[in-house]
């Protein structure tokens, strides 16, 4: 089945013009699966000229898509002038090469698309190292009979970052670069570990805001800490973990971290590369699991986040489920407030980070979860001042 977006009426020579292909072999609803791919493409600054979707019970071993579907895509390429085909599936190196031969254009899969978004969004030194490592590890699987092909591409979508600067022609040089990146990240991880041990000794509570991408984590983080970190209605707006101090009356300060968002089928190379950053989540005392309450896929998104938490060893950290965007959700979810379990502990909070409705429940939940005050905070942060209920570090 074919959908043509409104902007597909005119052909263009822009290298960032793309055709999206969603061959659904999962249980996820077709339209919602395609919508996520569309949002990923928009986040990667692609111009979508056409969309192809169909139900496929079994992928073709050599090309993933069947011959009829490949012919349909080839016809669309001629009609629209698109320069790129994006599959909402993870393609093997052989499938990707065969598709490029058949379609005579650049083909990328879901993993490459996500990696390219990360390459554009990473701002910190550590974030850039992590993305480059993930890209190189992903490209390493495509080196066999394909490295000279990557050289000819001269970067571009799916090859940005290391694809533009690392044009080594053999695995030995690639391996050296990967080893160097791992060593640099290991040093940065050691620095993080020292900071965490300092907080542990001072009994400073650590809270991480986690959740599916675009659930509103950064907006909630800004509301709680009264900061202005980057927040936008797009996938993976936040890549670099940000940590701030947050003061709770009668308990002292805690540290709260805004983390990278998760997504379905998050590339394993990214999980491995970002393990040092995700370690902040593993070492947290409390997780605020933010969910987009207005999303029809919220239950599946919660499940995907919990899968990643289990993979990184953070599934045992206490969670408080935060149903965000209640101002956009259906009325059946109710108004702002909280729900307690049989032991009286707050396990679910309904709020709107955008409007501020329900934020008091977050403060109350954190205060109840902290078992003892931390009077040593003024010794750990001697340059700090308390302003209302926020800990402000004075430069």
mmCIF file of N, CA and C in Angstrom, residues 249-368:
data_model
loop_
_atom_site.group_PDB
_atom_site.id
_atom_site.type_symbol
_atom_site.label_atom_id
_atom_site.label_comp_id
_atom_site.label_asym_id
_atom_site.label_seq_id
_atom_site.Cartn_x
_atom_site.Cartn_y
_atom_site.Cartn_z
ATOM 1 N N UNK A 249 12.665 20.354 50.951
ATOM 2 C CA UNK A 249 12.610 20.824 52.338
ATOM 3 C C UNK A 249 12.636 19.662 53.325
ATOM 4 N N UNK A 250 13.387 19.849 54.415
ATOM 5 C CA UNK A 250 13.536 18.888 55.511
ATOM 6 C C UNK A 250 14.398 17.690 55.141
ATOM 7 N N UNK A 251 14.838 17.626 53.890
ATOM 8 C CA UNK A 251 15.683 16.508 53.477
ATOM 9 C C UNK A 251 17.001 16.965 52.875
ATOM 10 N N UNK A 252 17.074 18.214 52.435
ATOM 11 C CA UNK A 252 18.295 18.686 51.796
ATOM 12 C C UNK A 252 18.282 18.452 50.303
ATOM 13 N N UNK A 253 19.468 18.426 49.701
ATOM 14 C CA UNK A 253 19.519 18.335 48.249
ATOM 15 C C UNK A 253 19.498 16.896 47.746
ATOM 16 N N UNK A 254 19.031 16.744 46.538
ATOM 17 C CA UNK A 254 19.206 15.517 45.795
ATOM 18 C C UNK A 254 19.787 15.916 44.446
ATOM 19 N N UNK A 255 20.303 14.961 43.701
ATOM 20 C CA UNK A 255 20.734 15.253 42.331
ATOM 21 C C UNK A 255 19.757 14.574 41.385
ATOM 22 N N UNK A 256 19.352 15.295 40.364
ATOM 23 C CA UNK A 256 18.379 14.774 39.419
ATOM 24 C C UNK A 256 18.967 14.874 38.019
ATOM 25 N N UNK A 257 18.838 13.810 37.241
ATOM 26 C CA UNK A 257 19.472 13.725 35.923
ATOM 27 C C UNK A 257 18.429 13.538 34.832
ATOM 28 N N UNK A 258 18.606 14.275 33.746
ATOM 29 C CA UNK A 258 17.802 14.101 32.534
ATOM 30 C C UNK A 258 18.603 13.198 31.605
ATOM 31 N N UNK A 259 18.002 12.122 31.134
ATOM 32 C CA UNK A 259 18.740 11.120 30.360
ATOM 33 C C UNK A 259 18.207 11.013 28.933
ATOM 34 N N UNK A 260 18.960 10.308 28.094
ATOM 35 C CA UNK A 260 18.566 10.077 26.712
ATOM 36 C C UNK A 260 17.302 9.212 26.677
ATOM 37 N N UNK A 261 16.425 9.504 25.728
ATOM 38 C CA UNK A 261 15.195 8.738 25.613
ATOM 39 C C UNK A 261 15.423 7.381 24.961
ATOM 40 N N UNK A 262 14.559 6.442 25.279
ATOM 41 C CA UNK A 262 14.616 5.109 24.692
ATOM 42 C C UNK A 262 13.627 5.040 23.530
ATOM 43 N N UNK A 263 13.761 3.997 22.736
ATOM 44 C CA UNK A 263 12.861 3.798 21.610
ATOM 45 C C UNK A 263 12.816 2.312 21.276
ATOM 46 N N UNK A 264 11.768 1.913 20.578
ATOM 47 C CA UNK A 264 11.649 0.513 20.168
ATOM 48 C C UNK A 264 12.844 0.128 19.308
ATOM 49 N N UNK A 265 13.382 -1.062 19.576
ATOM 50 C CA UNK A 265 14.526 -1.586 18.833
ATOM 51 C C UNK A 265 15.703 -0.615 18.863
ATOM 52 N N UNK A 266 15.987 -0.056 20.032
ATOM 53 C CA UNK A 266 17.157 0.804 20.188
ATOM 54 C C UNK A 266 18.394 0.001 19.822
ATOM 55 N N UNK A 267 19.215 0.510 18.897
ATOM 56 C CA UNK A 267 20.380 -0.253 18.437
ATOM 57 C C UNK A 267 21.278 -0.693 19.591
ATOM 58 N N UNK A 268 21.678 -1.964 19.569
ATOM 59 C CA UNK A 268 22.533 -2.483 20.634
ATOM 60 C C UNK A 268 23.876 -1.770 20.673
ATOM 61 N N UNK A 269 24.353 -1.323 19.512
ATOM 62 C CA UNK A 269 25.618 -0.594 19.498
ATOM 63 C C UNK A 269 25.496 0.714 20.277
ATOM 64 N N UNK A 270 24.309 1.331 20.235
ATOM 65 C CA UNK A 270 24.098 2.556 20.993
ATOM 66 C C UNK A 270 24.036 2.265 22.486
ATOM 67 N N UNK A 271 23.344 1.195 22.855
ATOM 68 C CA UNK A 271 23.258 0.834 24.273
ATOM 69 C C UNK A 271 24.650 0.576 24.827
ATOM 70 N N UNK A 272 25.474 -0.135 24.048
ATOM 71 C CA UNK A 272 26.832 -0.436 24.491
ATOM 72 C C UNK A 272 27.675 0.823 24.590
ATOM 73 N N UNK A 273 27.577 1.695 23.571
ATOM 74 C CA UNK A 273 28.391 2.903 23.558
ATOM 75 C C UNK A 273 27.968 3.882 24.652
ATOM 76 N N UNK A 274 26.666 3.950 24.931
ATOM 77 C CA UNK A 274 26.163 4.886 25.928
ATOM 78 C C UNK A 274 26.080 4.269 27.324
ATOM 79 N N UNK A 275 26.717 3.129 27.497
ATOM 80 C CA UNK A 275 26.626 2.445 28.795
ATOM 81 C C UNK A 275 27.158 3.312 29.926
ATOM 82 N N UNK A 276 28.225 4.082 29.661
ATOM 83 C CA UNK A 276 28.784 4.943 30.704
ATOM 84 C C UNK A 276 27.764 5.990 31.144
ATOM 85 N N UNK A 277 27.041 6.572 30.171
ATOM 86 C CA UNK A 277 26.011 7.548 30.502
ATOM 87 C C UNK A 277 24.815 6.875 31.171
ATOM 88 N N UNK A 278 24.426 5.719 30.649
ATOM 89 C CA UNK A 278 23.293 4.997 31.229
ATOM 90 C C UNK A 278 23.606 4.465 32.618
ATOM 91 N N UNK A 279 24.907 4.402 32.947
ATOM 92 C CA UNK A 279 25.297 3.949 34.276
ATOM 93 C C UNK A 279 24.704 4.858 35.348
ATOM 94 N N UNK A 280 24.468 6.115 35.001
ATOM 95 C CA UNK A 280 23.836 7.046 35.929
ATOM 96 C C UNK A 280 22.453 6.538 36.322
ATOM 97 N N UNK A 281 21.766 5.913 35.365
ATOM 98 C CA UNK A 281 20.456 5.334 35.650
ATOM 99 C C UNK A 281 20.569 4.130 36.559
ATOM 100 N N UNK A 282 21.555 3.277 36.291
ATOM 101 C CA UNK A 282 21.741 2.058 37.088
ATOM 102 C C UNK A 282 22.036 2.401 38.541
ATOM 103 N N UNK A 283 22.826 3.458 38.763
ATOM 104 C CA UNK A 283 23.244 3.828 40.106
ATOM 105 C C UNK A 283 22.252 4.734 40.825
ATOM 106 N N UNK A 284 21.146 5.050 40.200
ATOM 107 C CA UNK A 284 20.167 5.946 40.812
ATOM 108 C C UNK A 284 19.438 5.266 41.970
ATOM 109 N N UNK A 285 18.951 6.088 42.877
ATOM 110 C CA UNK A 285 18.127 5.583 43.980
ATOM 111 C C UNK A 285 16.660 5.502 43.581
ATOM 112 N N UNK A 286 16.239 6.390 42.697
ATOM 113 C CA UNK A 286 14.845 6.447 42.256
ATOM 114 C C UNK A 286 14.817 6.758 40.759
ATOM 115 N N UNK A 287 13.894 6.136 40.043
ATOM 116 C CA UNK A 287 13.676 6.438 38.628
ATOM 117 C C UNK A 287 12.299 7.066 38.459
ATOM 118 N N UNK A 288 12.256 8.218 37.819
ATOM 119 C CA UNK A 288 10.988 8.808 37.409
ATOM 120 C C UNK A 288 10.755 8.396 35.959
ATOM 121 N N UNK A 289 9.879 7.419 35.765
ATOM 122 C CA UNK A 289 9.612 6.866 34.435
ATOM 123 C C UNK A 289 8.508 7.687 33.791
ATOM 124 N N UNK A 290 8.900 8.598 32.896
ATOM 125 C CA UNK A 290 7.944 9.511 32.265
ATOM 126 C C UNK A 290 7.318 8.854 31.042
ATOM 127 N N UNK A 291 5.988 8.927 30.966
ATOM 128 C CA UNK A 291 5.226 8.310 29.877
ATOM 129 C C UNK A 291 4.340 9.371 29.230
ATOM 130 N N UNK A 292 4.275 9.361 27.918
ATOM 131 C CA UNK A 292 3.361 10.244 27.198
ATOM 132 C C UNK A 292 1.954 9.669 27.316
ATOM 133 N N UNK A 293 1.164 10.242 28.220
ATOM 134 C CA UNK A 293 -0.178 9.715 28.475
ATOM 135 C C UNK A 293 -1.096 9.875 27.274
ATOM 136 N N UNK A 294 -0.769 10.776 26.358
ATOM 137 C CA UNK A 294 -1.618 11.006 25.197
ATOM 138 C C UNK A 294 -1.329 10.039 24.055
ATOM 139 N N UNK A 295 -0.269 9.238 24.177
ATOM 140 C CA UNK A 295 0.092 8.315 23.104
ATOM 141 C C UNK A 295 -0.766 7.058 23.161
ATOM 142 N N UNK A 296 -1.323 6.642 22.035
ATOM 143 C CA UNK A 296 -2.097 5.392 22.027
ATOM 144 C C UNK A 296 -1.210 4.169 22.241
ATOM 145 N N UNK A 297 0.095 4.348 22.098
ATOM 146 C CA UNK A 297 1.044 3.241 22.280
ATOM 147 C C UNK A 297 1.738 3.274 23.631
ATOM 148 N N UNK A 298 1.175 3.970 24.610
ATOM 149 C CA UNK A 298 1.889 4.171 25.874
ATOM 150 C C UNK A 298 2.232 2.869 26.590
ATOM 151 N N UNK A 299 1.359 1.875 26.526
ATOM 152 C CA UNK A 299 1.654 0.610 27.204
ATOM 153 C C UNK A 299 2.843 -0.090 26.561
ATOM 154 N N UNK A 300 2.887 -0.081 25.223
ATOM 155 C CA UNK A 300 4.021 -0.681 24.520
ATOM 156 C C UNK A 300 5.311 0.093 24.793
ATOM 157 N N UNK A 301 5.206 1.416 24.908
ATOM 158 C CA UNK A 301 6.378 2.234 25.191
ATOM 159 C C UNK A 301 6.924 1.953 26.589
ATOM 160 N N UNK A 302 6.031 1.777 27.551
ATOM 161 C CA UNK A 302 6.464 1.423 28.907
ATOM 162 C C UNK A 302 7.218 0.105 28.886
ATOM 163 N N UNK A 303 6.695 -0.848 28.128
ATOM 164 C CA UNK A 303 7.329 -2.166 28.027
ATOM 165 C C UNK A 303 8.715 -2.062 27.387
ATOM 166 N N UNK A 304 8.849 -1.242 26.344
ATOM 167 C CA UNK A 304 10.139 -1.086 25.672
ATOM 168 C C UNK A 304 11.173 -0.467 26.607
ATOM 169 N N UNK A 305 10.772 0.534 27.379
ATOM 170 C CA UNK A 305 11.691 1.165 28.329
ATOM 171 C C UNK A 305 12.147 0.161 29.378
ATOM 172 N N UNK A 306 11.210 -0.638 29.867
ATOM 173 C CA UNK A 306 11.559 -1.640 30.885
ATOM 174 C C UNK A 306 12.502 -2.699 30.323
ATOM 175 N N UNK A 307 12.381 -2.993 29.028
ATOM 176 C CA UNK A 307 13.303 -3.942 28.397
ATOM 177 C C UNK A 307 14.733 -3.411 28.426
ATOM 178 N N UNK A 308 14.890 -2.122 28.085
ATOM 179 C CA UNK A 308 16.224 -1.523 28.088
ATOM 180 C C UNK A 308 16.766 -1.458 29.512
ATOM 181 N N UNK A 309 15.913 -1.115 30.473
ATOM 182 C CA UNK A 309 16.344 -1.068 31.866
ATOM 183 C C UNK A 309 16.861 -2.425 32.321
ATOM 184 N N UNK A 310 16.167 -3.468 31.888
ATOM 185 C CA UNK A 310 16.616 -4.816 32.245
ATOM 186 C C UNK A 310 17.959 -5.132 31.598
ATOM 187 N N UNK A 311 18.138 -4.673 30.351
ATOM 188 C CA UNK A 311 19.377 -4.954 29.637
ATOM 189 C C UNK A 311 20.584 -4.275 30.274
ATOM 190 N N UNK A 312 20.386 -3.077 30.824
ATOM 191 C CA UNK A 312 21.506 -2.357 31.431
ATOM 192 C C UNK A 312 21.608 -2.612 32.928
ATOM 193 N N UNK A 313 20.717 -3.451 33.466
ATOM 194 C CA UNK A 313 20.799 -3.823 34.878
ATOM 195 C C UNK A 313 20.162 -2.831 35.820
ATOM 196 N N UNK A 314 19.201 -2.042 35.323
ATOM 197 C CA UNK A 314 18.550 -1.037 36.167
ATOM 198 C C UNK A 314 17.100 -1.400 36.484
ATOM 199 N N UNK A 315 16.704 -2.637 36.210
ATOM 200 C CA UNK A 315 15.305 -3.019 36.399
ATOM 201 C C UNK A 315 14.914 -3.163 37.871
ATOM 202 N N UNK A 316 15.911 -3.231 38.772
ATOM 203 C CA UNK A 316 15.611 -3.366 40.196
ATOM 204 C C UNK A 316 15.537 -2.017 40.910
ATOM 205 N N UNK A 317 15.872 -0.928 40.216
ATOM 206 C CA UNK A 317 15.813 0.400 40.822
ATOM 207 C C UNK A 317 14.343 0.806 40.986
ATOM 208 N N UNK A 318 13.944 1.303 42.168
ATOM 209 C CA UNK A 318 12.542 1.697 42.383
ATOM 210 C C UNK A 318 12.074 2.723 41.364
ATOM 211 N N UNK A 319 10.874 2.512 40.827
ATOM 212 C CA UNK A 319 10.308 3.393 39.810
ATOM 213 C C UNK A 319 9.065 4.099 40.319
ATOM 214 N N UNK A 320 8.898 5.326 39.867
ATOM 215 C CA UNK A 320 7.631 6.033 40.024
ATOM 216 C C UNK A 320 7.160 6.361 38.609
ATOM 217 N N UNK A 321 6.006 5.852 38.231
ATOM 218 C CA UNK A 321 5.484 6.066 36.886
ATOM 219 C C UNK A 321 4.839 7.445 36.807
ATOM 220 N N UNK A 322 5.303 8.252 35.875
ATOM 221 C CA UNK A 322 4.795 9.615 35.712
ATOM 222 C C UNK A 322 4.043 9.717 34.392
ATOM 223 N N UNK A 323 2.720 9.803 34.462
ATOM 224 C CA UNK A 323 1.898 9.952 33.264
ATOM 225 C C UNK A 323 1.846 11.426 32.911
ATOM 226 N N UNK A 324 2.650 11.810 31.921
ATOM 227 C CA UNK A 324 2.773 13.211 31.524
ATOM 228 C C UNK A 324 1.783 13.535 30.391
ATOM 229 N N UNK A 325 1.633 14.819 30.117
ATOM 230 C CA UNK A 325 0.768 15.329 29.048
ATOM 231 C C UNK A 325 -0.701 14.982 29.276
ATOM 232 N N UNK A 326 -1.143 15.030 30.542
ATOM 233 C CA UNK A 326 -2.558 14.732 30.805
ATOM 234 C C UNK A 326 -3.461 15.802 30.219
ATOM 235 N N UNK A 327 -2.869 16.977 29.892
ATOM 236 C CA UNK A 327 -3.673 18.019 29.253
ATOM 237 C C UNK A 327 -4.046 17.638 27.828
ATOM 238 N N UNK A 328 -3.323 16.641 27.259
ATOM 239 C CA UNK A 328 -3.617 16.177 25.899
ATOM 240 C C UNK A 328 -4.262 14.795 25.885
ATOM 241 N N UNK A 329 -4.271 14.112 27.023
ATOM 242 C CA UNK A 329 -4.757 12.731 27.086
ATOM 243 C C UNK A 329 -6.276 12.686 27.201
ATOM 244 N N UNK A 330 -6.801 11.482 26.968
ATOM 245 C CA UNK A 330 -8.249 11.317 27.074
ATOM 246 C C UNK A 330 -8.677 11.459 28.535
ATOM 247 N N UNK A 331 -9.921 11.866 28.727
ATOM 248 C CA UNK A 331 -10.432 12.172 30.069
ATOM 249 C C UNK A 331 -10.460 10.948 30.984
ATOM 250 N N UNK A 332 -10.426 9.742 30.425
ATOM 251 C CA UNK A 332 -10.501 8.530 31.247
ATOM 252 C C UNK A 332 -9.307 8.391 32.194
ATOM 253 N N UNK A 333 -8.184 9.063 31.875
ATOM 254 C CA UNK A 333 -7.025 9.000 32.759
ATOM 255 C C UNK A 333 -7.204 9.842 34.007
ATOM 256 N N UNK A 334 -8.183 10.740 33.992
ATOM 257 C CA UNK A 334 -8.438 11.565 35.161
ATOM 258 C C UNK A 334 -7.579 12.815 35.168
ATOM 259 N N UNK A 335 -7.715 13.584 36.248
ATOM 260 C CA UNK A 335 -6.946 14.820 36.400
ATOM 261 C C UNK A 335 -5.628 14.530 37.092
ATOM 262 N N UNK A 336 -4.903 15.592 37.397
ATOM 263 C CA UNK A 336 -3.615 15.419 38.070
ATOM 264 C C UNK A 336 -3.820 14.808 39.447
ATOM 265 N N UNK A 337 -2.788 14.131 39.918
ATOM 266 C CA UNK A 337 -2.865 13.478 41.215
ATOM 267 C C UNK A 337 -1.922 12.300 41.254
ATOM 268 N N UNK A 338 -2.088 11.441 42.236
ATOM 269 C CA UNK A 338 -1.198 10.293 42.376
ATOM 270 C C UNK A 338 -1.974 9.066 42.836
ATOM 271 N N UNK A 339 -1.376 7.902 42.618
ATOM 272 C CA UNK A 339 -1.967 6.639 43.045
ATOM 273 C C UNK A 339 -0.959 5.903 43.914
ATOM 274 N N UNK A 340 -1.432 5.354 45.009
ATOM 275 C CA UNK A 340 -0.576 4.628 45.939
ATOM 276 C C UNK A 340 -0.838 3.129 45.848
ATOM 277 N N UNK A 341 0.173 2.338 46.204
ATOM 278 C CA UNK A 341 -0.024 0.887 46.247
ATOM 279 C C UNK A 341 -0.547 0.466 47.612
ATOM 280 N N UNK A 342 -0.626 -0.835 47.835
ATOM 281 C CA UNK A 342 -1.215 -1.337 49.089
ATOM 282 C C UNK A 342 -0.385 -0.996 50.314
ATOM 283 N N UNK A 343 0.862 -0.606 50.098
ATOM 284 C CA UNK A 343 1.729 -0.229 51.223
ATOM 285 C C UNK A 343 1.732 1.278 51.456
ATOM 286 N N UNK A 344 0.938 2.004 50.695
ATOM 287 C CA UNK A 344 0.855 3.448 50.861
ATOM 288 C C UNK A 344 1.907 4.221 50.103
ATOM 289 N N UNK A 345 2.705 3.548 49.275
ATOM 290 C CA UNK A 345 3.774 4.218 48.523
ATOM 291 C C UNK A 345 3.221 4.747 47.201
ATOM 292 N N UNK A 346 3.633 5.956 46.848
ATOM 293 C CA UNK A 346 3.207 6.540 45.578
ATOM 294 C C UNK A 346 3.901 5.802 44.440
ATOM 295 N N UNK A 347 3.124 5.228 43.535
ATOM 296 C CA UNK A 347 3.682 4.467 42.415
ATOM 297 C C UNK A 347 3.318 5.074 41.069
ATOM 298 N N UNK A 348 2.342 5.997 41.050
ATOM 299 C CA UNK A 348 1.938 6.616 39.784
ATOM 300 C C UNK A 348 1.509 8.055 40.024
ATOM 301 N N UNK A 349 1.965 8.924 39.115
ATOM 302 C CA UNK A 349 1.635 10.349 39.211
ATOM 303 C C UNK A 349 1.094 10.810 37.852
ATOM 304 N N UNK A 350 0.038 11.606 37.893
ATOM 305 C CA UNK A 350 -0.524 12.188 36.674
ATOM 306 C C UNK A 350 -0.269 13.689 36.707
ATOM 307 N N UNK A 351 0.361 14.199 35.634
ATOM 308 C CA UNK A 351 0.698 15.622 35.617
ATOM 309 C C UNK A 351 0.857 16.130 34.190
ATOM 310 N N UNK A 352 1.059 17.416 34.096
ATOM 311 C CA UNK A 352 1.416 18.051 32.816
ATOM 312 C C UNK A 352 2.650 18.899 33.067
ATOM 313 N N UNK A 353 3.776 18.446 32.561
ATOM 314 C CA UNK A 353 5.015 19.198 32.739
ATOM 315 C C UNK A 353 4.939 20.542 32.014
ATOM 316 N N UNK A 354 4.161 20.602 30.945
ATOM 317 C CA UNK A 354 4.052 21.835 30.169
ATOM 318 C C UNK A 354 3.327 22.924 30.945
ATOM 319 N N UNK A 355 2.209 22.563 31.607
ATOM 320 C CA UNK A 355 1.424 23.555 32.343
ATOM 321 C C UNK A 355 1.835 23.657 33.805
ATOM 322 N N UNK A 356 2.502 22.634 34.310
ATOM 323 C CA UNK A 356 2.890 22.629 35.723
ATOM 324 C C UNK A 356 1.873 21.959 36.623
ATOM 325 N N UNK A 357 0.756 21.550 36.057
ATOM 326 C CA UNK A 357 -0.297 20.904 36.854
ATOM 327 C C UNK A 357 0.184 19.543 37.380
ATOM 328 N N UNK A 358 0.114 19.348 38.694
ATOM 329 C CA UNK A 358 0.472 18.074 39.301
ATOM 330 C C UNK A 358 1.919 17.947 39.737
ATOM 331 N N UNK A 359 2.732 19.002 39.582
ATOM 332 C CA UNK A 359 4.148 18.906 39.958
ATOM 333 C C UNK A 359 4.342 18.695 41.454
ATOM 334 N N UNK A 360 3.405 19.178 42.269
ATOM 335 C CA UNK A 360 3.529 18.991 43.716
ATOM 336 C C UNK A 360 3.568 17.513 44.090
ATOM 337 N N UNK A 361 2.929 16.677 43.276
ATOM 338 C CA UNK A 361 2.936 15.232 43.564
ATOM 339 C C UNK A 361 4.336 14.653 43.420
ATOM 340 N N UNK A 362 5.143 15.192 42.482
ATOM 341 C CA UNK A 362 6.522 14.736 42.324
ATOM 342 C C UNK A 362 7.318 15.040 43.578
ATOM 343 N N UNK A 363 7.203 16.274 44.067
ATOM 344 C CA UNK A 363 7.928 16.677 45.266
ATOM 345 C C UNK A 363 7.517 15.814 46.460
ATOM 346 N N UNK A 364 6.213 15.562 46.580
ATOM 347 C CA UNK A 364 5.713 14.768 47.695
ATOM 348 C C UNK A 364 6.211 13.326 47.598
ATOM 349 N N UNK A 365 6.207 12.765 46.385
ATOM 350 C CA UNK A 365 6.655 11.384 46.204
ATOM 351 C C UNK A 365 8.131 11.231 46.542
ATOM 352 N N UNK A 366 8.949 12.182 46.088
ATOM 353 C CA UNK A 366 10.381 12.110 46.383
ATOM 354 C C UNK A 366 10.642 12.277 47.873
ATOM 355 N N UNK A 367 9.916 13.204 48.498
ATOM 356 C CA UNK A 367 10.101 13.432 49.932
ATOM 357 C C UNK A 367 9.743 12.185 50.736
ATOM 358 N N UNK A 368 8.678 11.492 50.332
ATOM 359 C CA UNK A 368 8.264 10.292 51.054
ATOM 360 C C UNK A 368 9.229 9.133 50.823
#
